[in-house]
Tab-separated table of N, CA and C in Angstrom:
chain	number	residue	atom	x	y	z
A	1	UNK	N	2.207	-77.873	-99.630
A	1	UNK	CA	2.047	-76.894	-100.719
A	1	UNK	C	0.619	-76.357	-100.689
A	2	UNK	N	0.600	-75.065	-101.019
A	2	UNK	CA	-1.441	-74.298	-101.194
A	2	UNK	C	-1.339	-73.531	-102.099
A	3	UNK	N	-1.868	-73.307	-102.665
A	3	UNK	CA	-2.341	-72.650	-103.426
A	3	UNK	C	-3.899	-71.879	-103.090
A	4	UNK	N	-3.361	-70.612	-103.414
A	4	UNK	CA	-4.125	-69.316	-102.716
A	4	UNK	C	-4.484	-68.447	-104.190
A	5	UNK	N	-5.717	-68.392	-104.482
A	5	UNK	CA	-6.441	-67.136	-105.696
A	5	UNK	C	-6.785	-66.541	-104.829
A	6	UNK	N	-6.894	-65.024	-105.735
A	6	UNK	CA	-7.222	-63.786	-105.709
A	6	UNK	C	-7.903	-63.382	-106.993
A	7	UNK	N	-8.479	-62.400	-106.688
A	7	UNK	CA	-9.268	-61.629	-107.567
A	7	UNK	C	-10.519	-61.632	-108.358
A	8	UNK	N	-11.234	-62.565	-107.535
A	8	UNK	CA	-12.559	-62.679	-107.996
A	8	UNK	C	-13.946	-61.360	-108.052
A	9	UNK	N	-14.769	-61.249	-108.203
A	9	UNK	CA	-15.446	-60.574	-108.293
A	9	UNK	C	-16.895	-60.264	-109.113
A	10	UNK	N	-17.326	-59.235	-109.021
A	10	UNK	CA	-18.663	-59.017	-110.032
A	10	UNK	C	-18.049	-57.773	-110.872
A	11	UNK	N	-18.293	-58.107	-111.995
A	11	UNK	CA	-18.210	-57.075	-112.551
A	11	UNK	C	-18.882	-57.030	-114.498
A	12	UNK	N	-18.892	-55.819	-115.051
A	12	UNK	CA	-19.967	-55.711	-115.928
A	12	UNK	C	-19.643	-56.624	-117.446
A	13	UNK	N	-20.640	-56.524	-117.952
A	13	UNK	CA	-20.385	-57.478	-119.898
A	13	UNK	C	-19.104	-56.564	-119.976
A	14	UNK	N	-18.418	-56.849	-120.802
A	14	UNK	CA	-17.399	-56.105	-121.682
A	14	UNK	C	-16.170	-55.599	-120.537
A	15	UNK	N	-16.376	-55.773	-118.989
A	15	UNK	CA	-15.343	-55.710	-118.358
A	15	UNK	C	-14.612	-56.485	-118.232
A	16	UNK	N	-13.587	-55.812	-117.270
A	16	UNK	CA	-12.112	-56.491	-117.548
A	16	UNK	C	-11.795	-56.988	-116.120
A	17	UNK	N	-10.869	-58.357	-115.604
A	17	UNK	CA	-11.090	-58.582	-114.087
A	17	UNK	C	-9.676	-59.459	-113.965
A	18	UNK	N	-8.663	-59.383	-113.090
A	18	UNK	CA	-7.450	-59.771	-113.102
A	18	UNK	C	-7.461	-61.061	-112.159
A	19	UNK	N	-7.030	-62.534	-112.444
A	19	UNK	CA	-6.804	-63.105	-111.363
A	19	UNK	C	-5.754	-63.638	-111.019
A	20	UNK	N	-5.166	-64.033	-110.041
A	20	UNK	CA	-3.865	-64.303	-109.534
A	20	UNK	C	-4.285	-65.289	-108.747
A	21	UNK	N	-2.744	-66.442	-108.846
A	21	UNK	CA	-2.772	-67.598	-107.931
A	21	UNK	C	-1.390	-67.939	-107.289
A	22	UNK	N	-1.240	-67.687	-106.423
A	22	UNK	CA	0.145	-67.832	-105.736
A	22	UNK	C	1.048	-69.322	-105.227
A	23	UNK	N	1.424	-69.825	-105.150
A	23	UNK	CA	1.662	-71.362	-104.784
A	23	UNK	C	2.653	-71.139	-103.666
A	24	UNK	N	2.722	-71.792	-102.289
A	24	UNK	CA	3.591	-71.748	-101.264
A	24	UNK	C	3.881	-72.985	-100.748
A	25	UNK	N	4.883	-73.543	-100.175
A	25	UNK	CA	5.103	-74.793	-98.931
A	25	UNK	C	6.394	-75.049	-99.485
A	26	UNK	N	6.348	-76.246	-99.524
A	26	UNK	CA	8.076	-77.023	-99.765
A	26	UNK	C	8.256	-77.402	-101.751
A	27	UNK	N	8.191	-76.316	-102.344
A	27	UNK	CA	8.429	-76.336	-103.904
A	27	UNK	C	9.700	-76.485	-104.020
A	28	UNK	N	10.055	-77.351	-104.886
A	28	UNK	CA	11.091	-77.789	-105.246
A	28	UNK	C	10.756	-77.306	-106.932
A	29	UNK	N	9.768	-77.225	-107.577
A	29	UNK	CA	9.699	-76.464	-108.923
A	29	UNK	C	8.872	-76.941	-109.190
A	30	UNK	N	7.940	-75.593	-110.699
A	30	UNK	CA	6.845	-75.737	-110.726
A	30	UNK	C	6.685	-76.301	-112.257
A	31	UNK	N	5.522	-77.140	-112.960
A	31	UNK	CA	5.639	-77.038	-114.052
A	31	UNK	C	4.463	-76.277	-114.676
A	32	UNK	N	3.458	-77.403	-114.981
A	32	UNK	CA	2.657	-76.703	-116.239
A	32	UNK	C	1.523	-75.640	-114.525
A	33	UNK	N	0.578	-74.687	-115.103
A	33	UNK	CA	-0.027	-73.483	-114.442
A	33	UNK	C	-1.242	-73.737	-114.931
A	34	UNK	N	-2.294	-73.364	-114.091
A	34	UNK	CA	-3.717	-73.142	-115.461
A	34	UNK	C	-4.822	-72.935	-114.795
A	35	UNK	N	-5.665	-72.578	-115.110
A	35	UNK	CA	-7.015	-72.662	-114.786
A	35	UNK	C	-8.028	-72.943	-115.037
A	36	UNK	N	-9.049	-73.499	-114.214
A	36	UNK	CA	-10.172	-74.175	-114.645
A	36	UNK	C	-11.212	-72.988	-114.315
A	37	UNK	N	-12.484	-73.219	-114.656
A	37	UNK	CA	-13.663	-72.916	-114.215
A	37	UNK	C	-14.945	-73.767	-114.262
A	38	UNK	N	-15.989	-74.008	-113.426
A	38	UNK	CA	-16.957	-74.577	-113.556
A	38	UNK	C	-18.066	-73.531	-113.328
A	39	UNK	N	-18.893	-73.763	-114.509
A	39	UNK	CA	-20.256	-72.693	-114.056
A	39	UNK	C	-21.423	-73.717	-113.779
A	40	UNK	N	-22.325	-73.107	-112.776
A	40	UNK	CA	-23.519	-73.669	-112.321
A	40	UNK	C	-24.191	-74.699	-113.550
A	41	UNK	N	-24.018	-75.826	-112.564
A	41	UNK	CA	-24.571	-76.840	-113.767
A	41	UNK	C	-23.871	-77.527	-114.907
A	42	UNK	N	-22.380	-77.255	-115.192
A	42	UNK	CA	-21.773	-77.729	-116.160
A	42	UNK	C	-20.245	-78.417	-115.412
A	43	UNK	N	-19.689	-79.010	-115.890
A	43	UNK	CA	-18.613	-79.603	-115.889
A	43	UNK	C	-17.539	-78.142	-115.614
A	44	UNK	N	-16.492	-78.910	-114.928
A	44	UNK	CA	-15.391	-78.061	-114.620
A	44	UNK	C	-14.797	-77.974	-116.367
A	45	UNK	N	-13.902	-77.135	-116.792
A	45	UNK	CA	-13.684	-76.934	-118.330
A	45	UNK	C	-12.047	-76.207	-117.585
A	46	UNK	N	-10.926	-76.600	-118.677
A	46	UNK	CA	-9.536	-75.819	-118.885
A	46	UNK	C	-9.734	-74.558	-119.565
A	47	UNK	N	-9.664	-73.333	-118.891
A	47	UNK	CA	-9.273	-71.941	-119.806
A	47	UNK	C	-8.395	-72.082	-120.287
A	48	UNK	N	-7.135	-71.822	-119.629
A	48	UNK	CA	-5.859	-71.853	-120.036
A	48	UNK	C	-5.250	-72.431	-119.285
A	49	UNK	N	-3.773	-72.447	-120.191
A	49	UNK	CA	-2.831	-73.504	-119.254
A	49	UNK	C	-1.274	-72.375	-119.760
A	50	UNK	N	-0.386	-72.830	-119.090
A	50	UNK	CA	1.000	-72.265	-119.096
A	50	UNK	C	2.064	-73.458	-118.439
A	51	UNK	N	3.141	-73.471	-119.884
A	51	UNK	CA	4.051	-74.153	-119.144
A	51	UNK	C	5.159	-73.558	-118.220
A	52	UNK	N	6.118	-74.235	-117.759
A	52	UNK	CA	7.472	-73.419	-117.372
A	52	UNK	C	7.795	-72.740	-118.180
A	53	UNK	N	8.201	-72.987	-119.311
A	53	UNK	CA	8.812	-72.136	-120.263
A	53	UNK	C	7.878	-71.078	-121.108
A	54	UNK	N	7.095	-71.008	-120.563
A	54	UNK	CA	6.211	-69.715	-120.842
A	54	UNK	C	4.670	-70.057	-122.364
A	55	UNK	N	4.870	-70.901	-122.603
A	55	UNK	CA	4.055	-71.725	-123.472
A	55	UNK	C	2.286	-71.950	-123.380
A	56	UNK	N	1.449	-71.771	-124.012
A	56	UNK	CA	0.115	-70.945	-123.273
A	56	UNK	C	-0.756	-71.988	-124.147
A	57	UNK	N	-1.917	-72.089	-123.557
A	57	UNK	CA	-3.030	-72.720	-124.687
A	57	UNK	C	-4.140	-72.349	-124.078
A	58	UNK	N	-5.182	-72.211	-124.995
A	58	UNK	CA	-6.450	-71.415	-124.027
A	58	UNK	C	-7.780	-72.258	-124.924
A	59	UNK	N	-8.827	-72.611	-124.080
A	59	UNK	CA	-9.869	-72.828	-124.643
A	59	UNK	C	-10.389	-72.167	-125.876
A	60	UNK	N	-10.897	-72.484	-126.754
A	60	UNK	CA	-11.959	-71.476	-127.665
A	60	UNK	C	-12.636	-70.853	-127.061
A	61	UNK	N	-13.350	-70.623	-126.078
A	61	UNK	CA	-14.149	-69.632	-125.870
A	61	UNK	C	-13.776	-68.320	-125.614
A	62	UNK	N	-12.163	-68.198	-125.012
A	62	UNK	CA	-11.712	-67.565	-123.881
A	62	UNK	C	-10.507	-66.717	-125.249
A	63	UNK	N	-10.111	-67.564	-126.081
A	63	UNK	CA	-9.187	-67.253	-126.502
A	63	UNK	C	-9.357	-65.888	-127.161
A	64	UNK	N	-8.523	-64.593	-127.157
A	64	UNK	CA	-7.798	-63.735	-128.174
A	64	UNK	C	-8.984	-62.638	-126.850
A	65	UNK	N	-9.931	-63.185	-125.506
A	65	UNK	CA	-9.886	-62.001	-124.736
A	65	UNK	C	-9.216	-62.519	-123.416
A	66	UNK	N	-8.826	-63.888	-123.310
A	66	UNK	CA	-8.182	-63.784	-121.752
A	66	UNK	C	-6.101	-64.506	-122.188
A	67	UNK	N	-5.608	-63.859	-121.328
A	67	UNK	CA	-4.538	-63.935	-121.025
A	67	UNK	C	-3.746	-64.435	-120.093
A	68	UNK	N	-3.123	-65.790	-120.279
A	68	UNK	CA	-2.496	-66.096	-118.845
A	68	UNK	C	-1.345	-66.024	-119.064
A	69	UNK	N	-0.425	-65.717	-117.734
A	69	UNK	CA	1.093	-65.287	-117.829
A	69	UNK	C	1.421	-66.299	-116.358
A	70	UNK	N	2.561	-65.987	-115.780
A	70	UNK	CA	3.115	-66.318	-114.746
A	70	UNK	C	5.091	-66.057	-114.297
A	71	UNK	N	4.463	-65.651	-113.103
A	71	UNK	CA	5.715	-65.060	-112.284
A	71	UNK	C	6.681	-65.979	-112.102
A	72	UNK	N	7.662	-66.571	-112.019
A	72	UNK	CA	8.273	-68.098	-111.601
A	72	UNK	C	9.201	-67.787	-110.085
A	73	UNK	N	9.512	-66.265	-110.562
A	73	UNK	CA	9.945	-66.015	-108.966
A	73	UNK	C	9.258	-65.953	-107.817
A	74	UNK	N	8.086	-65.700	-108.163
A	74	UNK	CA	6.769	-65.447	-107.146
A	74	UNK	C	6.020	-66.695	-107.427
A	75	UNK	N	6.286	-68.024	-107.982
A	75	UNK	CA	5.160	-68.935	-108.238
A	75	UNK	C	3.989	-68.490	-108.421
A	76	UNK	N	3.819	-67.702	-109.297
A	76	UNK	CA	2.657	-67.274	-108.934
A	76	UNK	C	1.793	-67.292	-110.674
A	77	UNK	N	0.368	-67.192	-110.766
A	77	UNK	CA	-0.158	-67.633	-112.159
A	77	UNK	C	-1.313	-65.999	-112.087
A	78	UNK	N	-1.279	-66.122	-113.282
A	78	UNK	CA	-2.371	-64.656	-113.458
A	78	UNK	C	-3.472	-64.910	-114.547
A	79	UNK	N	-4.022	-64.614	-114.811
A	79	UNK	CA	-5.320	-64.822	-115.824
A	79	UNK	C	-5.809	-63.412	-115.858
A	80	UNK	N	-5.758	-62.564	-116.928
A	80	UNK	CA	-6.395	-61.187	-117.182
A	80	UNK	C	-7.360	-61.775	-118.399
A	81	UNK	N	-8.341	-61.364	-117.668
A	81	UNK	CA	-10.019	-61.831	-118.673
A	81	UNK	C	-10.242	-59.705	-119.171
A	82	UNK	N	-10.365	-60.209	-120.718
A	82	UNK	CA	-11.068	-58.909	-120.621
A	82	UNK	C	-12.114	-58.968	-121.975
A	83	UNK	N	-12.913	-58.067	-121.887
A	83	UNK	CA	-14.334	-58.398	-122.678
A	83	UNK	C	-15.073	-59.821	-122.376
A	84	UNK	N	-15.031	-59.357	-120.830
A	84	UNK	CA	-16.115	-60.371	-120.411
A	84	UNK	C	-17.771	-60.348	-120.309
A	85	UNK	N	-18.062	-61.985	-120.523
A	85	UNK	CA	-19.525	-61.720	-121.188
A	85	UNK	C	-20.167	-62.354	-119.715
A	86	UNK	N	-21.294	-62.555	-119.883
A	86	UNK	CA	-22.188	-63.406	-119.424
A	86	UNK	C	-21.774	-64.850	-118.820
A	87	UNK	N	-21.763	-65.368	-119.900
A	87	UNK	CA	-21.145	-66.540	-120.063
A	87	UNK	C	-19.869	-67.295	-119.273
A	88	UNK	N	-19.171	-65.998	-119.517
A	88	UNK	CA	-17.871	-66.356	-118.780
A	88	UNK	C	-18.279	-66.623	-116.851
A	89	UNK	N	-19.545	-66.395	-116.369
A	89	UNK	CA	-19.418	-66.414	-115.596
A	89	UNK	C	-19.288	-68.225	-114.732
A	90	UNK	N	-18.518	-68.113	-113.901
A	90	UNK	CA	-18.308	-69.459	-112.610
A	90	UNK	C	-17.191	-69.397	-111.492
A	91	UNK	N	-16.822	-70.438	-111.165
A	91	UNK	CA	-15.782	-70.215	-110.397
A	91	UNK	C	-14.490	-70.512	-110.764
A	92	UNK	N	-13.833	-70.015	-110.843
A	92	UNK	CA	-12.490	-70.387	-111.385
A	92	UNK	C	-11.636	-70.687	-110.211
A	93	UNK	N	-10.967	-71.744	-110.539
A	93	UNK	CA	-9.590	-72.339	-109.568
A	93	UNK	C	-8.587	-72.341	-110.594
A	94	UNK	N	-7.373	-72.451	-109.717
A	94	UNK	CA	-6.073	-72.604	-110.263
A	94	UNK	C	-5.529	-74.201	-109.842
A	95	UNK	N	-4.551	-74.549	-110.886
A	95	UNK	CA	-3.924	-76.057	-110.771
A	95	UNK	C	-2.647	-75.397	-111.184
A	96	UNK	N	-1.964	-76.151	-110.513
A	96	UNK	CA	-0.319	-76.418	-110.950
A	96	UNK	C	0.327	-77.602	-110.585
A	97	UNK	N	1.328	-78.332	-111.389
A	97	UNK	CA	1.891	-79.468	-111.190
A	97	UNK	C	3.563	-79.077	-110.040
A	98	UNK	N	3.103	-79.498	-109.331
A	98	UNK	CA	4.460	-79.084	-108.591
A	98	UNK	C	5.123	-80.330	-108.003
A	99	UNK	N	6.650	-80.395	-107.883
A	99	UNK	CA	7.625	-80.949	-107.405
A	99	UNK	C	7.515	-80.649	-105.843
A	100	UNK	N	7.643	-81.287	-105.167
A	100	UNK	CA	6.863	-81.251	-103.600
A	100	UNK	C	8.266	-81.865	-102.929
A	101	UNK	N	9.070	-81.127	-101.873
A	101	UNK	CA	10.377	-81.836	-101.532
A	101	UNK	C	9.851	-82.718	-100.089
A	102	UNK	N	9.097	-82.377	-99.855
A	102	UNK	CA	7.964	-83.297	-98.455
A	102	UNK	C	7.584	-84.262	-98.929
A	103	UNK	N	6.653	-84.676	-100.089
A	103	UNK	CA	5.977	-85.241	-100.615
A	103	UNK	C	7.370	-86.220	-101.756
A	104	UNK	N	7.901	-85.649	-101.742
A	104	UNK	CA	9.794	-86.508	-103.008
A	104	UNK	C	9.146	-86.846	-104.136
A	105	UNK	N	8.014	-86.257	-104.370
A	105	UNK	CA	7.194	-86.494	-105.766
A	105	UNK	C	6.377	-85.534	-106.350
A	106	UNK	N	5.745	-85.410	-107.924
A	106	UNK	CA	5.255	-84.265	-108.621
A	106	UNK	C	3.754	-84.552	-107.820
A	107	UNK	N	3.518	-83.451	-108.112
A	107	UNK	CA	1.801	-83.775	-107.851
A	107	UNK	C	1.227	-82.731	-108.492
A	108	UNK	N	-0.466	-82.583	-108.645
A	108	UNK	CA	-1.475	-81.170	-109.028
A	108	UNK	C	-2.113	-81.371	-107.692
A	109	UNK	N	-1.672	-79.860	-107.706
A	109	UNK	CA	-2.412	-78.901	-106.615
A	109	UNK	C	-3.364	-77.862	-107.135
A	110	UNK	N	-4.614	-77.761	-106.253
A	110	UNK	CA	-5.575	-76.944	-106.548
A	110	UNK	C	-5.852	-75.884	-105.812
A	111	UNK	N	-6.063	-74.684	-106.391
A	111	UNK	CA	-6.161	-73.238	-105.025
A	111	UNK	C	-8.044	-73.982	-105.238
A	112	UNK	N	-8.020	-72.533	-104.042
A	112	UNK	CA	-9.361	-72.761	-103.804
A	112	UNK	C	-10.199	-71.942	-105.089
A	113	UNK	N	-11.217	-72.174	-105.062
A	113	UNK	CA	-12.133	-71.060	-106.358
A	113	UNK	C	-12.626	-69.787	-105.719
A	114	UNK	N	-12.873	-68.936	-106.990
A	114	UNK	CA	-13.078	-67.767	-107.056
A	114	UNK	C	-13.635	-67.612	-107.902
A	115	UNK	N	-15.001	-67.053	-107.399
A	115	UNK	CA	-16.019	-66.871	-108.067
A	115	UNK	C	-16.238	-65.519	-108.790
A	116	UNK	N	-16.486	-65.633	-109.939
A	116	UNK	CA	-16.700	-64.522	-111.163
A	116	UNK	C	-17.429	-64.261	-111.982
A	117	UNK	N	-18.501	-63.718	-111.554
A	117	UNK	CA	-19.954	-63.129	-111.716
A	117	UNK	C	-19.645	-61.750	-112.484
A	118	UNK	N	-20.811	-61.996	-114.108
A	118	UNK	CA	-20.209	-61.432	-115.155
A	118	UNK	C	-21.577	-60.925	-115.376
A	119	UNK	N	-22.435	-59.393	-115.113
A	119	UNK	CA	-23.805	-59.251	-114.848
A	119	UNK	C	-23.693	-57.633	-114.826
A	120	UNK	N	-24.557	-57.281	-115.545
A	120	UNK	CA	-25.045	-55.523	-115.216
A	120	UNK	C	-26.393	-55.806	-114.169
């Protein structure tokens, strides 16, 4: 199983920046979705999370400007950040708990990070 992000970038205070995480190999099904970020110097921290059934929880910091959804046909996880500050900046990875038919057991899998630099 891998897990592959997209959509990192630089971009300004108050902009808006889409990320996507795709999951591939021998899935047998996915459960809970989410993402972390760690910024320089601090602990990795949960933004959000998503269950199967579409069920969401988001940090305080993040909450009421970022959005996570997810595709189930495409395994795939999204995070739309918008009115982003400063702050928000680090690297964000994706986790998902997946059913592994290689592995005959659940596991968390991690994409790689993507870094998101939040700067005029």
């Amino acid at each position: 199983v891998q897990l592959q992000a997209f959509g990192g970038g630089l971009v300004q205070p108050g902009g808006s920046l889409r990320l996507s995480c795709a999951a591939s190999g021998s899935i047998i099904s996915i459960n809970d979705m989410g993402w972390y970020r760690q910024a320089p110097g601090k602990q990795r921290e949960l933004v959000a999370s998503i269950s199967s059934g579409g069920s969401t929880t988001y940090s305080g910091s993040v909450k009421e400007r970022f959005t996570i959804s997810r595709d189930n046909t495409k395994n795939t996880v999204f995070l739309q950040m918008s009115s982003l500050k400063p702050e928000d900046t680090a690297v964000y990875s994706c986790n998902a708990e997946i059913t592994d038919y290689e592995l005959g057991s659940t596991a968390n899998f991690w994409g790689q990070g993507t870094l998101v630099t939040v700067s005029s």
